Coordinates of C-alpha atoms and ligand atoms in Angstrom, one line a residue:
M1 CA 156.0 66.5 53.1
T2 CA 152.7 68.1 54.0
L3 CA 149.8 65.8 54.9
K4 CA 146.5 66.8 53.5
S5 CA 143.6 66.7 56.0
Q6 CA 140.8 64.8 54.5
P7 CA 137.3 64.9 55.9
V8 CA 135.8 61.5 56.8
T9 CA 132.3 60.9 55.6
L10 CA 130.3 58.4 57.6
K11 CA 127.7 56.1 56.2
S12 CA 125.0 56.8 58.8
K13 CA 123.7 53.9 60.7
L14 CA 120.6 56.0 61.5
P15 CA 120.0 57.9 58.3
S16 CA 116.5 59.0 59.1
V17 CA 117.2 60.1 62.7
G18 CA 117.6 63.7 63.6
T19 CA 117.8 65.3 67.1
T20 CA 115.1 64.0 69.4
I21 CA 111.8 65.9 69.6
F22 CA 112.3 66.3 73.4
T23 CA 115.6 68.2 72.9
V24 CA 114.1 70.2 70.0
M25 CA 111.0 71.3 71.9
S26 CA 112.7 71.9 75.3
K27 CA 115.2 74.1 73.5
L28 CA 112.5 76.0 71.6
A29 CA 110.6 76.5 74.9
A30 CA 113.8 78.0 76.4
D31 CA 114.5 80.1 73.4
V32 CA 111.0 81.7 73.1
G33 CA 110.3 81.7 76.9
A34 CA 107.3 79.3 76.6
I35 CA 106.0 77.2 79.5
N36 CA 107.6 73.8 78.9
L37 CA 105.0 71.1 78.9
S38 CA 106.9 69.2 76.2
Q39 CA 109.7 67.0 77.5
G40 CA 108.5 64.9 80.4
F41 CA 110.0 66.0 83.7
P42 CA 108.8 67.6 86.9
D43 CA 109.3 71.4 87.4
F44 CA 109.2 70.8 91.2
D45 CA 111.8 69.4 93.6
C46 CA 112.3 65.9 94.8
D47 CA 112.1 65.0 98.5
P48 CA 114.9 67.0 100.1
A49 CA 115.7 64.0 102.2
L50 CA 116.7 62.2 99.1
V51 CA 119.2 64.9 98.2
D52 CA 120.5 64.8 101.8
A53 CA 120.9 61.1 101.5
V54 CA 123.0 61.4 98.3
A55 CA 125.1 64.1 100.0
R56 CA 125.6 61.9 103.0
H57 CA 126.8 59.0 100.9
M58 CA 129.1 61.3 99.0
R59 CA 130.6 62.7 102.3
E60 CA 131.0 59.2 103.6
G61 CA 133.2 58.4 100.6
R62 CA 130.9 56.4 98.3
N63 CA 132.3 58.1 95.2
Q64 CA 134.0 55.4 93.2
Y65 CA 132.7 52.9 90.7
A66 CA 129.7 51.0 91.8
P67 CA 129.6 47.3 91.0
M68 CA 128.8 46.8 87.3
Q69 CA 125.4 45.2 88.0
G70 CA 124.5 47.9 90.6
V71 CA 124.9 48.5 94.4
P72 CA 123.7 45.4 96.2
A73 CA 121.4 47.3 98.6
L74 CA 119.6 48.8 95.6
R75 CA 119.3 45.5 93.7
Q76 CA 117.9 43.9 96.9
A77 CA 115.4 46.7 97.4
I78 CA 114.3 46.4 93.7
A79 CA 113.8 42.6 94.1
A80 CA 111.8 43.1 97.3
K81 CA 109.5 45.6 95.5
Y82 CA 108.8 43.1 92.8
Q83 CA 108.1 40.4 95.4
S84 CA 105.7 42.6 97.4
L85 CA 103.9 44.3 94.5
Y86 CA 103.7 41.6 91.9
G87 CA 104.5 38.4 93.7
A88 CA 107.6 37.8 91.5
A89 CA 110.8 36.4 92.9
Y90 CA 113.9 38.0 91.2
D91 CA 117.3 37.1 92.4
P92 CA 119.2 40.4 93.1
E93 CA 122.5 38.7 92.3
T94 CA 121.6 37.3 88.9
E95 CA 118.3 38.9 87.7
V96 CA 118.4 42.6 88.6
T97 CA 120.7 45.2 87.0
V98 CA 120.9 49.0 87.7
T99 CA 121.3 51.1 84.5
S100 CA 122.0 54.7 83.7
G101 CA 118.4 55.4 83.1
G102 CA 115.5 53.5 81.4
T103 CA 116.8 54.4 78.0
E104 CA 120.0 52.6 78.6
G105 CA 118.1 49.6 79.8
I106 CA 116.0 49.5 76.7
F107 CA 119.0 49.9 74.4
D108 CA 121.0 47.1 76.2
A109 CA 118.0 44.7 76.1
V110 CA 117.6 45.2 72.4
A111 CA 121.3 45.0 71.7
A112 CA 121.5 41.7 73.8
V113 CA 118.8 40.1 71.7
V114 CA 118.8 41.4 68.2
H115 CA 121.2 40.1 65.5
P116 CA 121.4 41.5 62.0
G117 CA 118.3 40.5 60.0
D118 CA 116.1 39.9 63.1
E119 CA 112.7 41.5 63.4
V120 CA 111.3 43.3 66.4
I121 CA 107.6 44.2 66.6
V122 CA 106.8 47.7 68.0
F123 CA 103.6 49.6 68.3
E124 CA 103.2 53.1 67.0
P125 CA 103.0 55.7 68.4
C126 CA 106.3 54.3 69.5
Y127 CA 108.7 55.9 72.0
D128 CA 111.4 57.4 70.0
S129 CA 114.4 55.4 71.2
Y130 CA 113.0 52.0 70.3
V131 CA 113.5 51.9 66.6
P132 CA 117.0 53.4 66.6
A133 CA 118.0 50.8 69.2
I134 CA 116.8 48.1 66.8
E135 CA 118.4 49.5 63.7
V136 CA 121.8 50.1 65.3
S137 CA 121.9 46.4 66.0
G138 CA 121.1 45.6 62.4
G139 CA 117.5 44.6 63.1
T140 CA 114.3 45.6 61.4
A141 CA 111.4 47.2 63.2
V142 CA 108.0 45.8 62.2
V143 CA 105.5 48.5 63.1
V144 CA 102.0 47.7 64.2
S145 CA 99.7 50.8 64.4
L146 CA 97.6 51.6 67.4
G147 CA 94.6 53.5 66.1
Y148 CA 93.6 57.0 67.1
P149 CA 92.0 57.8 69.5
D150 CA 91.7 54.5 71.4
Y151 CA 95.2 53.3 70.8
A152 CA 94.0 49.7 71.4
V153 CA 96.4 46.9 70.4
P154 CA 95.1 45.1 67.3
W155 CA 96.1 41.6 68.3
D156 CA 95.1 40.1 64.9
E157 CA 97.5 42.4 63.2
V158 CA 100.2 41.6 65.8
R159 CA 99.8 37.9 65.1
A160 CA 100.0 38.5 61.4
A161 CA 103.2 40.5 61.9
V162 CA 105.0 37.6 63.5
T163 CA 107.5 35.7 61.3
P164 CA 110.2 33.1 61.9
R165 CA 112.6 36.1 62.2
T166 CA 110.7 37.8 65.0
R167 CA 113.0 38.0 68.1
M168 CA 111.3 40.5 70.3
I169 CA 108.1 42.4 71.0
M170 CA 108.5 45.8 72.6
I171 CA 105.6 46.9 74.8
N172 CA 105.0 49.9 76.9
S173 CA 102.4 50.3 79.6
P174 CA 101.5 52.9 80.8
H175 CA 102.1 54.1 77.4
N176 CA 104.1 57.2 76.3
P177 CA 102.8 59.2 74.5
A178 CA 99.2 57.7 74.3
A179 CA 98.7 57.4 78.1
V180 CA 96.8 54.1 77.6
I181 CA 97.5 50.9 79.5
L182 CA 97.4 47.2 78.8
G183 CA 94.6 45.3 80.5
P184 CA 94.1 41.6 81.4
Q185 CA 92.7 40.9 78.0
D186 CA 95.9 42.2 76.3
I187 CA 98.0 40.2 78.6
A188 CA 96.1 37.0 77.7
E189 CA 96.5 37.8 74.0
L190 CA 100.2 38.5 74.4
A191 CA 100.8 35.3 76.4
R192 CA 99.0 33.2 73.7
L193 CA 100.8 34.9 70.9
V194 CA 104.4 34.2 72.2
E195 CA 103.7 30.7 73.6
G196 CA 106.1 28.2 72.1
T197 CA 108.1 30.9 70.2
P198 CA 111.6 32.2 71.0
I199 CA 110.2 35.7 71.1
A200 CA 111.6 37.9 74.0
I201 CA 109.7 40.8 75.4
M202 CA 111.0 44.2 76.3
S203 CA 108.5 45.7 78.6
D204 CA 109.0 49.4 79.2
E205 CA 107.2 49.9 82.6
V206 CA 108.9 53.1 83.6
Y207 CA 105.5 54.7 84.5
E208 CA 104.4 51.7 86.5
H209 CA 103.7 53.8 89.6
I210 CA 101.7 56.4 87.7
I211 CA 98.4 54.7 86.8
F212 CA 95.0 56.2 87.4
D213 CA 91.4 55.5 88.5
G214 CA 92.3 52.6 90.7
V215 CA 93.3 50.3 87.8
R216 CA 96.1 47.8 88.5
H217 CA 99.3 47.8 86.6
E218 CA 99.7 44.6 84.6
S219 CA 103.4 44.2 85.0
M220 CA 105.0 41.3 83.0
A221 CA 106.3 40.2 86.4
R222 CA 102.8 39.2 87.5
H223 CA 102.4 36.7 84.7
E224 CA 104.7 33.7 84.9
S225 CA 104.8 32.8 81.3
L226 CA 105.5 36.4 80.2
R227 CA 107.9 37.1 83.1
A228 CA 110.0 34.1 81.9
R229 CA 110.8 35.9 78.6
S230 CA 110.7 39.6 79.6
F231 CA 113.2 42.3 80.2
I232 CA 111.3 44.7 82.4
V233 CA 112.6 48.3 82.4
G234 CA 112.0 50.6 85.4
S235 CA 113.0 54.2 86.1
F236 CA 113.7 56.1 89.4
G237 CA 113.6 59.4 87.5
K238 CA 109.8 59.1 87.1
T239 CA 109.2 57.7 90.5
Y240 CA 111.3 60.1 92.6
H241 CA 111.1 63.2 90.5
V242 CA 114.8 63.0 89.5
T243 CA 114.8 62.5 85.8
G244 CA 118.2 64.2 85.6
W245 CA 119.9 61.5 87.7
K246 CA 119.4 58.9 85.0
V247 CA 119.1 55.9 87.2
G248 CA 116.9 53.0 86.1
Y249 CA 117.0 49.2 86.2
V250 CA 116.2 46.1 84.3
V251 CA 114.9 42.8 85.8
A252 CA 114.9 39.7 83.7
P253 CA 115.4 35.9 84.3
A254 CA 119.0 34.9 84.9
A255 CA 119.7 33.6 81.3
L256 CA 118.5 36.9 79.8
T257 CA 120.3 39.0 82.4
T258 CA 123.6 37.3 81.7
E259 CA 123.4 38.5 78.1
F260 CA 122.0 41.9 79.1
R261 CA 124.9 42.5 81.5
K262 CA 127.5 41.7 78.8
V263 CA 126.2 44.7 76.9
H264 CA 125.5 46.9 79.9
Q265 CA 129.1 46.5 81.2
F266 CA 130.5 47.9 78.0
V267 CA 127.9 50.7 77.4
T268 CA 128.2 52.4 80.7
F269 CA 130.0 49.9 82.9
S270 CA 128.2 51.1 86.0
T271 CA 125.8 53.7 87.3
N272 CA 126.7 56.5 89.7
T273 CA 127.3 55.3 93.2
P274 CA 126.0 57.8 95.8
M275 CA 122.6 58.1 94.1
Q276 CA 122.2 54.3 94.0
H277 CA 122.8 54.2 97.8
A278 CA 120.3 57.0 98.5
L279 CA 117.6 55.4 96.2
A280 CA 118.2 52.1 97.9
E281 CA 117.2 53.6 101.3
F282 CA 114.1 55.2 99.9
L283 CA 113.0 52.1 98.1
A284 CA 113.7 49.8 101.0
Q285 CA 111.5 52.1 103.2
K286 CA 108.7 52.0 100.5
R287 CA 108.9 55.8 100.2
G288 CA 107.4 57.8 97.4
Y289 CA 105.9 55.3 95.0
P290 CA 102.8 54.1 97.0
E291 CA 101.3 57.6 96.8
L292 CA 102.5 58.6 93.3
S293 CA 99.4 57.6 91.3
A294 CA 97.2 59.7 93.6
F295 CA 99.6 62.6 93.4
Y296 CA 99.6 62.6 89.6
Q297 CA 95.9 61.8 89.3
R298 CA 95.2 65.1 91.1
K299 CA 97.4 66.9 88.7
R300 CA 95.8 65.3 85.7
D301 CA 92.3 66.3 87.0
L302 CA 93.4 69.8 87.9
F303 CA 94.8 70.3 84.4
L304 CA 91.6 69.0 82.8
E305 CA 89.5 71.2 85.0
L306 CA 91.5 74.2 84.1
I307 CA 91.1 73.7 80.4
A308 CA 87.4 72.5 80.6
G309 CA 85.1 74.4 78.2
S310 CA 88.0 75.3 75.8
R311 CA 88.3 74.1 72.3
W312 CA 90.9 71.5 73.4
K313 CA 89.4 68.0 73.6
P314 CA 91.2 65.7 76.1
L315 CA 91.7 62.1 75.4
K316 CA 91.5 59.8 78.4
S317 CA 94.9 59.7 80.3
R318 CA 95.0 56.4 82.1
G319 CA 98.6 56.5 83.2
T320 CA 102.0 58.4 82.8
Y321 CA 102.2 62.1 83.4
F322 CA 101.1 63.0 79.9
Q323 CA 97.8 64.2 78.6
L324 CA 96.8 64.2 74.9
L325 CA 94.7 67.0 73.7
D326 CA 92.8 66.9 70.4
Y327 CA 93.0 70.3 68.6
S328 CA 90.8 69.6 65.6
A329 CA 88.3 72.3 66.8
I330 CA 91.1 74.9 66.6
T331 CA 93.0 74.4 63.4
D332 CA 93.8 71.9 60.6
E333 CA 97.5 72.5 60.7
T334 CA 99.8 69.5 61.1
D335 CA 100.7 68.7 64.7
M336 CA 104.3 69.8 64.1
D337 CA 103.3 73.2 62.6
F338 CA 100.8 73.8 65.3
A339 CA 103.2 72.7 68.1
L340 CA 105.7 75.2 66.8
R341 CA 103.2 78.0 66.6
L342 CA 101.7 77.2 70.0
A343 CA 105.1 77.5 71.6
K344 CA 106.1 80.7 69.7
N345 CA 102.8 82.6 69.6
H346 CA 101.0 81.3 72.6
G347 CA 103.8 80.4 75.0
V348 CA 103.1 76.7 75.6
A349 CA 105.5 74.0 74.4
S350 CA 104.1 70.5 73.7
I351 CA 105.1 67.4 71.8
P352 CA 103.7 66.6 68.4
T353 CA 102.8 62.9 68.5
S354 CA 103.7 62.4 64.8
S355 CA 107.3 62.2 66.2
F356 CA 106.3 58.7 67.4
L357 CA 104.8 57.6 64.1
Y358 CA 106.3 55.6 61.2
H359 CA 103.4 54.5 59.0
Q360 CA 100.3 56.2 60.3
S361 CA 99.5 59.7 59.3
A362 CA 99.5 62.3 62.0
S363 CA 96.4 62.8 64.2
P364 CA 95.3 66.2 65.4
V365 CA 96.7 65.8 68.8
L366 CA 99.5 67.2 71.0
R367 CA 101.1 65.7 74.2
F368 CA 101.3 67.9 77.3
C369 CA 103.2 67.0 80.5
F370 CA 101.4 67.7 83.7
A371 CA 104.3 66.8 86.0
K372 CA 104.3 70.5 86.9
K373 CA 103.6 72.8 89.9
D374 CA 99.9 73.8 90.1
E375 CA 100.9 77.4 89.3
T376 CA 102.6 76.2 86.1
L377 CA 99.5 74.3 85.1
Q378 CA 97.3 77.3 85.8
L379 CA 99.3 79.6 83.7
A380 CA 99.6 77.1 80.9
A381 CA 95.9 76.4 81.0
E382 CA 95.1 80.2 80.8
R383 CA 97.2 80.4 77.6
L384 CA 95.7 77.2 76.2
R385 CA 92.1 78.4 76.8
A386 CA 93.0 81.6 74.9
V387 CA 94.0 79.7 71.7
Ligands
LIG1 N1 110.7 60.3 78.4 C1 110.7 61.7 78.3 C2 109.4 62.1 77.5 O1 108.8 61.3 77.0 C3 111.9 62.3 77.6 C4 113.2 61.7 77.9 C5 114.2 62.2 77.0 O2 114.2 63.4 76.6 N2 115.1 61.4 76.5 O3 109.2 63.3 77.5

């Protein structure tokens, strides 16, 4: 008897999702030889001592599975950082978990909280992994729009969006891609809004150490009533210029962490061992992050200086390593069409912000990553000025 091979057709869990814009634009940049200011990653090296430390830990035999929740020294160093920066006591045993990147942490937090039929409030522009994470768990994303060009949170609309099914609010400060930050007023509004509700918070703070003009980062960890319901997501990729290592973490109160770890242990089980040991050393010695804001503020200012007087109109970048540029003086193309043309014809790849929108129509603005060598920024700016 011959068995017929029959193709299997899947009913997609994510019917409206394609390949992420980061992959699309980085590939296009490589294909057409454009300067890649699209996907957010540095084009310069990390501290060589960090690489040496990883190599040393590998040579010393730390090459097998790390504990599921993370290497103890790294969890202790993370907890110590929260204590010293934000005055928040997290127990490294029960409240700190190392993840394979911030994206995994976000996914696990959502999966731990959201049941089918639950609602999660997100703000658009919305980092592209949030809504798929909600939908894979059978939840519904309730999208509140941040208006162009200020991207302020309309708290009245957020209040109106809360229903008895709301299980989580996802916030992101400093914000990717808008490069805005939440201030004390926002924190007060958020605290009032969730008081007495069972709403958890997923606070994506992966750019916590890249915040400009002397403004303080309003971590959920600083505010007791918010801390008590928050999964705070952090990332070593951004802090130590090693986005390819995919090491991040989540801090959350013990009851939340218990559920979080149930998911984490079956998504990745654990995160690579030698890098955790090396990062633990750097973090414990307070290396890297204290000077990171100044380092990137200089790059932001250099990039802005280099394009000054051109037809690109910069929005205020208050944090992250992204700069939004309004192009309405150049063309009335859609942001996607223009981003493609800019990469192909002018040799600079960017990210169209409509990729982060669900309801709002696109604004004439592209996102550029300035985590680049000064030479790269100079060359890119020359090309941008010529557009
Ligand atoms: N967070 C990065 C960005 O915004 C991209 C990360 C990724 O490609 N998944 O550019």
